[in-house]
Tab-separated table of C-alpha atoms in Angstrom:
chain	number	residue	atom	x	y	z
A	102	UNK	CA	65.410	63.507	126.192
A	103	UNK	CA	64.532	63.587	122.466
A	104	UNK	CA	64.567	67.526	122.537
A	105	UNK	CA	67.858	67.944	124.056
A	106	UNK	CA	68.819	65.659	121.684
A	107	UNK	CA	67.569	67.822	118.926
A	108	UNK	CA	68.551	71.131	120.280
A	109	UNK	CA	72.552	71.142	119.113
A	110	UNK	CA	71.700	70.531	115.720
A	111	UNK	CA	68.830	72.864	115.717
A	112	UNK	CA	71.239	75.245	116.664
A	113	UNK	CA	73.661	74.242	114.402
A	114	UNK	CA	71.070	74.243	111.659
A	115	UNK	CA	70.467	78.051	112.983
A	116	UNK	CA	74.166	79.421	113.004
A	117	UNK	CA	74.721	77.945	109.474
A	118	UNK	CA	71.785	79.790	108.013
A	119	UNK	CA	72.979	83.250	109.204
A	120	UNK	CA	76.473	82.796	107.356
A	121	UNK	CA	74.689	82.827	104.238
A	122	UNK	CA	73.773	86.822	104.961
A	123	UNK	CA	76.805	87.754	106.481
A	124	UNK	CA	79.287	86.239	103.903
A	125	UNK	CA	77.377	88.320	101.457
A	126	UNK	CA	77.748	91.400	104.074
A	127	UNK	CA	81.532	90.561	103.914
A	128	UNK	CA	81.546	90.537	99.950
A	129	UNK	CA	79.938	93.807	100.283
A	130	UNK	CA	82.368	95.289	102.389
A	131	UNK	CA	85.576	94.027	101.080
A	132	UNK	CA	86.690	96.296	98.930
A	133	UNK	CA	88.290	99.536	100.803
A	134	UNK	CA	91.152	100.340	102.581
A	135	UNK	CA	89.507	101.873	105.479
A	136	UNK	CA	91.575	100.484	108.767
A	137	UNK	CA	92.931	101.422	112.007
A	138	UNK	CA	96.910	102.257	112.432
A	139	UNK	CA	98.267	101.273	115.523
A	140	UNK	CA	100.910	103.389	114.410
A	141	UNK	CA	100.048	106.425	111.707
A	142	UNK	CA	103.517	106.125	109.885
A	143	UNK	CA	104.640	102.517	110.767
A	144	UNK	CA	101.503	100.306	111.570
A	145	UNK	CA	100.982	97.795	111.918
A	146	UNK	CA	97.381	98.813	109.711
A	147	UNK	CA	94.287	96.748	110.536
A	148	UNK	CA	91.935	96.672	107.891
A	149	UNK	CA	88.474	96.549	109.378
A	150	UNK	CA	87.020	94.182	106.917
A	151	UNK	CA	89.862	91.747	108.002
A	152	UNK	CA	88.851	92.500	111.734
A	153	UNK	CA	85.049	91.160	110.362
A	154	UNK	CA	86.671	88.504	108.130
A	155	UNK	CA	88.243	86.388	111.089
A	156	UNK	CA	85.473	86.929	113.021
A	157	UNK	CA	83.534	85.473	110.440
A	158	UNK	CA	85.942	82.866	109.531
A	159	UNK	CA	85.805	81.744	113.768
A	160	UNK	CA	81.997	81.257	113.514
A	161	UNK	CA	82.253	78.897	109.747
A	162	UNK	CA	84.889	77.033	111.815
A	163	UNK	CA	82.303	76.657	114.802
A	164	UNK	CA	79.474	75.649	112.726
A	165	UNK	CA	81.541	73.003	110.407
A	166	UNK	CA	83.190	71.314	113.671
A	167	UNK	CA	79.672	71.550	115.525
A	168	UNK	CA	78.259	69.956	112.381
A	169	UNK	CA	80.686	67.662	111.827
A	170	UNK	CA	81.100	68.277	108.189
A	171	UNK	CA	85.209	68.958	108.159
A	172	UNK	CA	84.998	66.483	105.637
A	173	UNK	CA	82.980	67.960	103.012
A	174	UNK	CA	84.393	71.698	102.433
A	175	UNK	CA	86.357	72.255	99.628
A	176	UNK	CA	90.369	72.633	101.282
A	177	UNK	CA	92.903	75.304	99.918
A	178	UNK	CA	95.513	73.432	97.254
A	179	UNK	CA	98.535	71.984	97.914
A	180	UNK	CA	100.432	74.999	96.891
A	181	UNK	CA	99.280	77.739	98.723
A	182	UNK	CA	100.440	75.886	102.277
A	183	UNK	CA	103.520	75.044	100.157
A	184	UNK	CA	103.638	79.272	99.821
A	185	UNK	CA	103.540	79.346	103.696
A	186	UNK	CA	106.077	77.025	104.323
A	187	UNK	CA	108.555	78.885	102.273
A	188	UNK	CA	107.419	81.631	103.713
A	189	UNK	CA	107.760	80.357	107.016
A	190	UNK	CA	111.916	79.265	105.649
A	191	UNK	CA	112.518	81.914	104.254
A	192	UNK	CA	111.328	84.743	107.205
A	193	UNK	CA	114.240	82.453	109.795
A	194	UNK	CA	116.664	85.098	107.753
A	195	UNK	CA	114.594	87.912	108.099
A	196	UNK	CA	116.042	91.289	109.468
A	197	UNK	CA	112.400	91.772	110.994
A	198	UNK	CA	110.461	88.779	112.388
A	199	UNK	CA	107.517	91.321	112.894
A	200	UNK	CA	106.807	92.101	109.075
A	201	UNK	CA	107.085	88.489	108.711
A	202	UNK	CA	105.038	87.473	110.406
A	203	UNK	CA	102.510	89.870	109.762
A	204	UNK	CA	102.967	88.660	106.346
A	205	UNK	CA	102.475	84.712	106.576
A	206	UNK	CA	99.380	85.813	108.953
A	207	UNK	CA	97.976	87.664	105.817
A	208	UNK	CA	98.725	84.706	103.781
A	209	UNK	CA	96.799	82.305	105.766
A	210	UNK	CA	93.855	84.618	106.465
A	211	UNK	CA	93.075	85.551	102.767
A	212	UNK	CA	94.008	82.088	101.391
A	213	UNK	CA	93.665	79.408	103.673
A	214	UNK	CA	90.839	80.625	106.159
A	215	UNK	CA	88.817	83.295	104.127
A	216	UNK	CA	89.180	81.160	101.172
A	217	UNK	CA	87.868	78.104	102.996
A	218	UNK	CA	84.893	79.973	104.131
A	219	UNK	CA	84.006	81.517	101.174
A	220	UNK	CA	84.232	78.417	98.921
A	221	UNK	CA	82.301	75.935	101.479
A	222	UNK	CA	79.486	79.025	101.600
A	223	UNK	CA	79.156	79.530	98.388
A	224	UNK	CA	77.053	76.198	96.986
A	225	UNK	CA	75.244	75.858	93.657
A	226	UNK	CA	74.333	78.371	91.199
A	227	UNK	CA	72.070	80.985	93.267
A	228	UNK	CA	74.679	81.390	95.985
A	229	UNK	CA	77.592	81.812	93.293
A	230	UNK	CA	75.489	84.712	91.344
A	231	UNK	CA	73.932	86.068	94.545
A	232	UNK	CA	78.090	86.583	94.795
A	233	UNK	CA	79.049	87.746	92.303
A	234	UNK	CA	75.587	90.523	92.145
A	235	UNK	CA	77.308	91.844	95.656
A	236	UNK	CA	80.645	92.114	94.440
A	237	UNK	CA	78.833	94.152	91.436
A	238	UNK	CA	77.203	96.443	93.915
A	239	UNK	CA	80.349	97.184	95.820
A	240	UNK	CA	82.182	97.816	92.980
A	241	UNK	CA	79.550	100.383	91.500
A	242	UNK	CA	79.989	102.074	94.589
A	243	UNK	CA	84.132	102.561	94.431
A	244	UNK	CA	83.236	103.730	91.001
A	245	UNK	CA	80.991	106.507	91.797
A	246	UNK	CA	83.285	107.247	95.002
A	247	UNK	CA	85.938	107.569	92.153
A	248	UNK	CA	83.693	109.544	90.032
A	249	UNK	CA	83.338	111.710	92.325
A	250	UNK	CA	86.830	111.962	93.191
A	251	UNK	CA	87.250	112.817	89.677
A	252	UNK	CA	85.343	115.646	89.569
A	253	UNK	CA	86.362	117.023	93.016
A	254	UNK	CA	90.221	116.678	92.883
A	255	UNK	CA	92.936	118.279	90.442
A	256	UNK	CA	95.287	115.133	91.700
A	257	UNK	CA	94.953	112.431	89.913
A	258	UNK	CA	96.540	109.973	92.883
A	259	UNK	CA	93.455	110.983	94.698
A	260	UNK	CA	91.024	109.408	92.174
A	261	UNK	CA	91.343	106.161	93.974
A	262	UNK	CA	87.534	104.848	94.945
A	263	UNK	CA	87.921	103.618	98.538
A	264	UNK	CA	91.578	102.278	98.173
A	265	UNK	CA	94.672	104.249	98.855
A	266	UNK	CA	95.791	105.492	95.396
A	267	UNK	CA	95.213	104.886	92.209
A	268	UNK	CA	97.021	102.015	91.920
A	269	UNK	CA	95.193	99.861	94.014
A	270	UNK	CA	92.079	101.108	92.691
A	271	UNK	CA	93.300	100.117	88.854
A	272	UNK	CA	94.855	96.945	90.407
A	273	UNK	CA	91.153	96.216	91.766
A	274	UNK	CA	89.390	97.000	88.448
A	275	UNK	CA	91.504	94.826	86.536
A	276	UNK	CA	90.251	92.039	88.708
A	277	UNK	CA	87.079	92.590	89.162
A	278	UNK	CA	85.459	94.304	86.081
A	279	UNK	CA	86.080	91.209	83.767
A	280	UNK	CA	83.818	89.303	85.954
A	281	UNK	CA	81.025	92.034	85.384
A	282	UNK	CA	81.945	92.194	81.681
A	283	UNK	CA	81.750	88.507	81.200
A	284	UNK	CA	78.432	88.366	82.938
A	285	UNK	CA	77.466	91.156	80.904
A	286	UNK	CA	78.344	89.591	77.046
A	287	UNK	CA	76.095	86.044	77.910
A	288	UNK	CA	73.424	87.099	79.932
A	289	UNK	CA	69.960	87.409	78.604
A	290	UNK	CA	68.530	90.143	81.513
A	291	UNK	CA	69.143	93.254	79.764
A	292	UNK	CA	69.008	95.111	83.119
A	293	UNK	CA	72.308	93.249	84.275
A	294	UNK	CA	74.135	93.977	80.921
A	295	UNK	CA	73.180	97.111	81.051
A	296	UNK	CA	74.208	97.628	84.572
A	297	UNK	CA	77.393	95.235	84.454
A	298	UNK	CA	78.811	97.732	81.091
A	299	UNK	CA	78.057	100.586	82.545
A	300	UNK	CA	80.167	99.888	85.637
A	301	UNK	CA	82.675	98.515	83.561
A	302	UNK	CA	82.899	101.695	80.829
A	303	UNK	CA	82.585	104.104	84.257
A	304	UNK	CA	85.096	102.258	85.812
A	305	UNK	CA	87.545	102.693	82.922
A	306	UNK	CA	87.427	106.346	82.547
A	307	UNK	CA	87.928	106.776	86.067
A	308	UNK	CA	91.190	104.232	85.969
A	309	UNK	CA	94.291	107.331	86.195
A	310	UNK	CA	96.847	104.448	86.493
A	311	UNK	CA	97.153	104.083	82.726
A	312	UNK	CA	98.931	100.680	82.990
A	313	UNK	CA	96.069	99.316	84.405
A	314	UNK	CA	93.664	100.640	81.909
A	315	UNK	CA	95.794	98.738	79.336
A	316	UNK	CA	95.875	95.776	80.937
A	317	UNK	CA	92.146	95.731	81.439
A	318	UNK	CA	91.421	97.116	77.851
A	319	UNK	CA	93.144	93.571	76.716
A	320	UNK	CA	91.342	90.716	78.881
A	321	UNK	CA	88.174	92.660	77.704
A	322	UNK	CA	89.268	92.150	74.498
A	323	UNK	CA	90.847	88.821	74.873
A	324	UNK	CA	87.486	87.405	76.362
A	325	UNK	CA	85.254	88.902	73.559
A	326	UNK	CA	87.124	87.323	71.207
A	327	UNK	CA	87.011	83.888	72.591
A	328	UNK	CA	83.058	84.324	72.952
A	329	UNK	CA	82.234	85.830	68.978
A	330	UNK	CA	83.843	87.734	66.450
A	331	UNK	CA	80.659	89.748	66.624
A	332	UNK	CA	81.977	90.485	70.471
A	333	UNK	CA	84.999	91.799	69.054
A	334	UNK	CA	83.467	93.505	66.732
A	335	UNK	CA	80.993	95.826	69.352
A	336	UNK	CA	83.989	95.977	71.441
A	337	UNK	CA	86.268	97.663	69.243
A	338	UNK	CA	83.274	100.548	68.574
A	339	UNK	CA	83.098	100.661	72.291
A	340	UNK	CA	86.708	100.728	72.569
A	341	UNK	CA	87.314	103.582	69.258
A	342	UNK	CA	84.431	105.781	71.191
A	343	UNK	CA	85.653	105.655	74.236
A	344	UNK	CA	89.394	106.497	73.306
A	345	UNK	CA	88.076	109.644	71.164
A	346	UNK	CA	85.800	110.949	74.094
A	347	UNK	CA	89.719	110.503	76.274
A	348	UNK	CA	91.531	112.494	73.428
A	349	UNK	CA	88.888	115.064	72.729
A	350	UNK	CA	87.623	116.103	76.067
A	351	UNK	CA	89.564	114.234	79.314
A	352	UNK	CA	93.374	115.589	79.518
A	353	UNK	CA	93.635	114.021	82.461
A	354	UNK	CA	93.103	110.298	81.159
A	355	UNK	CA	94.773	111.149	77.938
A	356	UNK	CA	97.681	112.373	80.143
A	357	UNK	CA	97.729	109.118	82.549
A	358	UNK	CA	96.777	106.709	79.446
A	359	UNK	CA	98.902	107.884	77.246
A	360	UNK	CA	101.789	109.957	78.150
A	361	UNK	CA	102.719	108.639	81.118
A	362	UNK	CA	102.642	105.027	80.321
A	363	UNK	CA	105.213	106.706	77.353
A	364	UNK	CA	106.915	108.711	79.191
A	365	UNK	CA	110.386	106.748	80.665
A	366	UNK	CA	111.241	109.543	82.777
A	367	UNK	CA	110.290	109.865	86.545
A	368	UNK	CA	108.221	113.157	87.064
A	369	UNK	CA	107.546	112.725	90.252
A	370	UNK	CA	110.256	112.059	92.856
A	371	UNK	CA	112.673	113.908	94.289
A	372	UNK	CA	116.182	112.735	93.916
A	373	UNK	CA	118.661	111.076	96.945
A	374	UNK	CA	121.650	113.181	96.645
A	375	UNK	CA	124.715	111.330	96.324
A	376	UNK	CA	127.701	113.098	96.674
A	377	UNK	CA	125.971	116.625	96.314
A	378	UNK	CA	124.442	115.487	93.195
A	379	UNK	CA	121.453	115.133	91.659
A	380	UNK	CA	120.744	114.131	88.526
A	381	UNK	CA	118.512	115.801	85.579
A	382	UNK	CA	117.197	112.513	84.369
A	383	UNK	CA	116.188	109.173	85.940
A	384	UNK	CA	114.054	106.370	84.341
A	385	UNK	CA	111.154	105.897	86.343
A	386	UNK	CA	111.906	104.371	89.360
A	387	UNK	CA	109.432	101.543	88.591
A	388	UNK	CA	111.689	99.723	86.010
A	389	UNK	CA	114.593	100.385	87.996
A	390	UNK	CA	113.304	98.997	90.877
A	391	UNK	CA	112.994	95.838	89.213
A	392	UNK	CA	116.691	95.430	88.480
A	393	UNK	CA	117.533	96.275	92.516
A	394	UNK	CA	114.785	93.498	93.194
A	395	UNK	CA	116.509	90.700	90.765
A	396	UNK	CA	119.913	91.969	92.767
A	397	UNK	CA	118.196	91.061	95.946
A	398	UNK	CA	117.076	87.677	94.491
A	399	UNK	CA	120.495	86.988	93.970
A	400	UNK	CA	121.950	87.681	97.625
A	401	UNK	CA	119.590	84.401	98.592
A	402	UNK	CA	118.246	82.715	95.465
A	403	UNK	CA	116.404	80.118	97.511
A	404	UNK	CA	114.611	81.463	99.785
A	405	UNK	CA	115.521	85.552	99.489
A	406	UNK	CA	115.653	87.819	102.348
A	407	UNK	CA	112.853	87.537	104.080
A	408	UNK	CA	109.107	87.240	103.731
A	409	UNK	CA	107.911	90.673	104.547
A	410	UNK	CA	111.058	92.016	104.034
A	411	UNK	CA	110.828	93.567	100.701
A	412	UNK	CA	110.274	97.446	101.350
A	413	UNK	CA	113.199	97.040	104.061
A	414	UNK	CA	115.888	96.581	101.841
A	415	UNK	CA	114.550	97.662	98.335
A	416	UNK	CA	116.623	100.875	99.063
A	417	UNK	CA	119.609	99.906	99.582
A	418	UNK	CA	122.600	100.956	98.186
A	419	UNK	CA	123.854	97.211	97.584
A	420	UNK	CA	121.085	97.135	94.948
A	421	UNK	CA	121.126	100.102	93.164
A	422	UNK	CA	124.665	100.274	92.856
A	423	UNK	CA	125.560	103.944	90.203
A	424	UNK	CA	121.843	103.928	89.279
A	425	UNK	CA	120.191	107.037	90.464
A	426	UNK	CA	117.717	106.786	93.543
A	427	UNK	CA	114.674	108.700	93.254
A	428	UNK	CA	113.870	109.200	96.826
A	429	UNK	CA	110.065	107.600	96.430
A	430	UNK	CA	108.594	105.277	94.248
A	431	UNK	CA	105.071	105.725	92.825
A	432	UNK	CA	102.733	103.829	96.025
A	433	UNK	CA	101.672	100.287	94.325
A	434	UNK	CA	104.086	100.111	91.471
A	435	UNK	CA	105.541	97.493	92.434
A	436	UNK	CA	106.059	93.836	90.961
A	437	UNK	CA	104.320	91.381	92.430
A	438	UNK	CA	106.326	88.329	91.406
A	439	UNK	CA	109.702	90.562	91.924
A	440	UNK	CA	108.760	91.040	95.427
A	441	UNK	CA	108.065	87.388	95.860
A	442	UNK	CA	110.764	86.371	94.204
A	443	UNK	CA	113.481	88.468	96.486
A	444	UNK	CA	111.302	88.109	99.697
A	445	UNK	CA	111.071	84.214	99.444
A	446	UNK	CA	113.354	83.193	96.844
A	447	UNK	CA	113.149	81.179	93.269
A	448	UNK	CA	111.295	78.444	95.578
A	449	UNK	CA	108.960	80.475	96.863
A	450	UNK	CA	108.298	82.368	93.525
A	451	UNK	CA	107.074	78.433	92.051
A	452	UNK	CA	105.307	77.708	94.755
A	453	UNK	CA	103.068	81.059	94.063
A	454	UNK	CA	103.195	80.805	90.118
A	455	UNK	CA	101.684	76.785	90.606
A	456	UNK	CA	98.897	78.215	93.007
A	457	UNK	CA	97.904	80.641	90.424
A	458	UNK	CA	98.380	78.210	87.508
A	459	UNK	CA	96.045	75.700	89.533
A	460	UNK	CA	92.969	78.415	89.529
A	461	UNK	CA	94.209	79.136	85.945
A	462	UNK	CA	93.608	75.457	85.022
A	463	UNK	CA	90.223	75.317	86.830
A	464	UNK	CA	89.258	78.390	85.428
A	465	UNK	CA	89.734	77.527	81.716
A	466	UNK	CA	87.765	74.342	82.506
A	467	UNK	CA	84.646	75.532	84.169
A	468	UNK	CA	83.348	77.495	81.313
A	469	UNK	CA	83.207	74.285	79.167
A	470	UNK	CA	80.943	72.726	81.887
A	471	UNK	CA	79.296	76.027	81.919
A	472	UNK	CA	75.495	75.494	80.181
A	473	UNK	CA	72.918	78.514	80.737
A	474	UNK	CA	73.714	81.844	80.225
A	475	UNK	CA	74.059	82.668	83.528
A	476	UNK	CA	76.398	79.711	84.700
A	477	UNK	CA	78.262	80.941	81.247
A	478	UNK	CA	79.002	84.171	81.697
A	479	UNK	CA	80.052	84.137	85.438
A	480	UNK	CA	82.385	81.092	84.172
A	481	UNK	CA	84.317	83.634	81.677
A	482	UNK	CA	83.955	86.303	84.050
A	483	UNK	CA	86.081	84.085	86.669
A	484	UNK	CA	88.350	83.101	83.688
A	485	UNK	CA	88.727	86.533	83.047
A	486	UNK	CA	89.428	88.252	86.367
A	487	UNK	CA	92.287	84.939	86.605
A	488	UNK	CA	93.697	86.745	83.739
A	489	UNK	CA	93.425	90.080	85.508
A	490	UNK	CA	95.103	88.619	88.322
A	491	UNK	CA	97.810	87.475	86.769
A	492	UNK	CA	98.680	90.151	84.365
A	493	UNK	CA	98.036	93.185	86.600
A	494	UNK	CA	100.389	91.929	89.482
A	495	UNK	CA	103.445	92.212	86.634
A	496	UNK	CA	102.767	96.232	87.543
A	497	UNK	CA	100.916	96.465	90.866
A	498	UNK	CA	100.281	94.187	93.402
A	499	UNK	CA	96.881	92.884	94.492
A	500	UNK	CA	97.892	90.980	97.846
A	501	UNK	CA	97.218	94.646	99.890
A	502	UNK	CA	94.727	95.078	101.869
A	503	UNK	CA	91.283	95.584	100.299
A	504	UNK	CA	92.060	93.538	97.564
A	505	UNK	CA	93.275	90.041	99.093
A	506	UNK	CA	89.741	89.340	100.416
A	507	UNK	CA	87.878	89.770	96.803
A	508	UNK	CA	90.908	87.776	95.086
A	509	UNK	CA	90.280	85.282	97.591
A	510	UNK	CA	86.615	85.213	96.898
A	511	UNK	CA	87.470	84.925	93.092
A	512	UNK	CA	89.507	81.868	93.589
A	513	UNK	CA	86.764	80.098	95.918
A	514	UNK	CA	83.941	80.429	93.399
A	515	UNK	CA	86.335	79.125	90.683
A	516	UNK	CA	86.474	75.986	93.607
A	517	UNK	CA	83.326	75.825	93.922
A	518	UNK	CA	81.903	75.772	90.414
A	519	UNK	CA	84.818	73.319	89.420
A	520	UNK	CA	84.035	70.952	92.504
A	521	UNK	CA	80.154	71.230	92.783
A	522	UNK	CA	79.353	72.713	89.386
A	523	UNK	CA	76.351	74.780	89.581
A	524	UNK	CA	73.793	73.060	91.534
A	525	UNK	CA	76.141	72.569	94.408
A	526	UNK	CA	77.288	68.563	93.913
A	527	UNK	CA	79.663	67.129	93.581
A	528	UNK	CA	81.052	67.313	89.997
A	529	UNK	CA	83.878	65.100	90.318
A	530	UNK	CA	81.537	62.324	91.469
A	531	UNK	CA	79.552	62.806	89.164
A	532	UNK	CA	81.505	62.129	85.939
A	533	UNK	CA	83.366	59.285	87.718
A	534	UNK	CA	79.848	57.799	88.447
A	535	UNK	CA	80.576	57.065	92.466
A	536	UNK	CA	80.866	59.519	95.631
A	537	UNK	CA	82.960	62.083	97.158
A	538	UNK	CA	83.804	62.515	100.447
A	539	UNK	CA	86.534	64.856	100.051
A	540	UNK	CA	86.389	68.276	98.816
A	541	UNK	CA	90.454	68.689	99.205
A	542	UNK	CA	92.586	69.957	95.806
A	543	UNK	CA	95.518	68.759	95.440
């Protein structure tokens, strides 16, 4: 009788120590865009990382119920099921219930259930790093898969890693390389700096979408400057050489860098006719598109028209009104908080802006806990892919597929250092001197 009695948690004991290995197989595979189209033009697209990630998610949920530890994972906040539920309001006026609910599934794989598994996995310092060294060697790989790119294609959409465009791949850099760069500016291992900046600097000069490359170029800076004025010293030479080597010798960065993020006019797109005409001239669609999404907002202010629903009315003549209609918009250029904002309304847009200002606030406090090198610099890394997060989605939009999984990775190990600090207890326990049942955020 004793050994039956010992077998479940034996087994138990078993299936928890292989999701150590295959969350880090999941980090590793997260970033592409390689799925399956049940349809090649309309979808629905299934990402087969996500395929993997539920799967993965099913067995975490096994082994916590089995274990009977519900109570000690760290939950998603308050806000991100308050995200849902709007959601969930605002798709009842939907024109299609199937993008809907496509969309509120996405929501609650990336942020409740991935999330969830990612920051109950991730414990104390060796798991976080372990982490955050297998997001570094998936992202040197997109980089030399854009490097080649580089060299291979004359288009510079194509220069794109293992994402769709160059968008996405920018939109991914932005998050991702100020993790590596943080790292990179505390450690003492001069075989991870080394490593860490060179990603970073090859990442940058493969980055066509010159938006991005600004964005990134400043929460580098940002983050060097709250670390020395030494930091911002180095960076600046970095920043002068790197610049000159894109003016002197790369046309094609100086072209995406420079000019285009200059250049008001849309290049690109072939014109709707209306009326048999076409005009000479239209400001690129991008900023344009942004007025037609506040003129959504304001058919439903509330609760918009419909999770999901964006791309199926962003056309429409009852938006753009006189204003010329390119025919296509740039893939990935779009708003993030726009598109949230006239999918799911004003309410849904706070909801999302207080689940991002929560990680925000635990991410500016976890590098003051923050007291080796290593627990230091993936602190400001985390504090600086938040600002990546935030800033980038003003002119892309991370929550695609192939980016959702690492942002939702990004936001657990903020969780987890915050909640456990970096030897896996229980930090809020700690300074108020009792115990901790509860890993919820509220």
């Amino acid at each position: 009788m004793a050994d039956v009695g010992t077998r479940p948690r034996g087994f138990v004991e078993r299936l928890e120590d292989l999701l150590w290995p295959l969350t880090v197989a999941l980090v590793l595979i997260a970033p592409t865009q390689y799925s399956y189209a049940m349809h090649p033009k309309d979808g629905p697209f299934v990402l087969y990382a996500d395929l993997y990630a539920a799967a993965l998610f099913g067995l975490w949920l096994l082994v916590t119920l089995l274990g009977r530890r519900w109570h000690a994972i760290i939950r998603p906040p308050g806000a991100i099921w308050a995200v849902i539920a709007v959601a969930a309001l605002s798709a009842l006026g939907a024109t299609s219930m199937r993008s809907a609910a496509v969309e509120i599934a996405q929501l609650g794989l990336y942020f409740i259930a991935v999330y969830a598994l990612f920051a109950d996995v991730l414990r104390g310092q060796h798991r976080i790093v372990v982490a955050a060294k297998a997001l570094a060697i998936a992202t040197t790989v997109v980089v030399f898969v854009a490097l080649y790119q580089y060299f291979t294609t004359a288009d510079a959409m194509q220069v794109r890693g293992t994402f769709g465009n160059r968008n996405v791949y920018g939109a991914y850099l932005v998050m991702v390389l100020p993790l590596l760069f943080g790292i990179a500016i505390w450690t003492r291992d001069s075989l991870h700096r080394a490593w860490f900046l060179f990603v970073v600097a090859l990442g940058a000069l493969t980055m066509l979408a010159g938006i991005q490359f600004w964005c990134l170029a400043l929460i580098l800076l940002v983050l060097c400057a709250l670390k020395s004025l030494r930091a911002v010293g180095y960076y600046l030479l970095g920043t002068v050489l790197l610049v000159t080597i894109i003016v002197m010798w790369l046309p094609r960065n100086r072209s995406a860098i420079f000019t285009e993020v200059a250049d008001p006019v849309e290049r690109r797109a072939a014109f709707k006719e209306v009326e048999g005409f076409a005009p000479d001239v239209l400001i690129q669609k991008r900023w344009l598109e942004w007025r037609a999404a506040l003129l959504m907002l304001a058919d439903n202010p509330p609760l918009g028209v419909g999770v999901g629903n964006y791309q199926l009315h962003i056309g429409e003549s009852t938006y753009w009104g006189y204003v010329p209609n390119a025919r296509k918009i740039e893939p990935d250029t779009n708003n993030l908080y726009l598109v949230i904002a006239s999918s799911m309304g004003l309410i849904g847009l706070v909801a999302f802006m207080a689940w991002l200002g929560h990680f925000w606030r635990l991410a500016e406090t976890n590098w003051r806990r923050a007291r080796d090198d290593w627990s230091m610099g993936v602190s400001w890394g985390l504090l600086g892919a938040t600002y990546g997060i935030l800033l980038v989605n003003l002119f892309s939009s991370l929550f695609v597929r192939g980016t959702s999984l690492v942002w939702a990775l990004i936001f657990a190990m903020i969780a987890s250092v915050h909640l456990r600090g970096f030897q896996g207890q229980d930090v809020t326990a700690q300074e108020t001197g009792g115990t901790s049942e509860s890993r919820g955020e509220d």
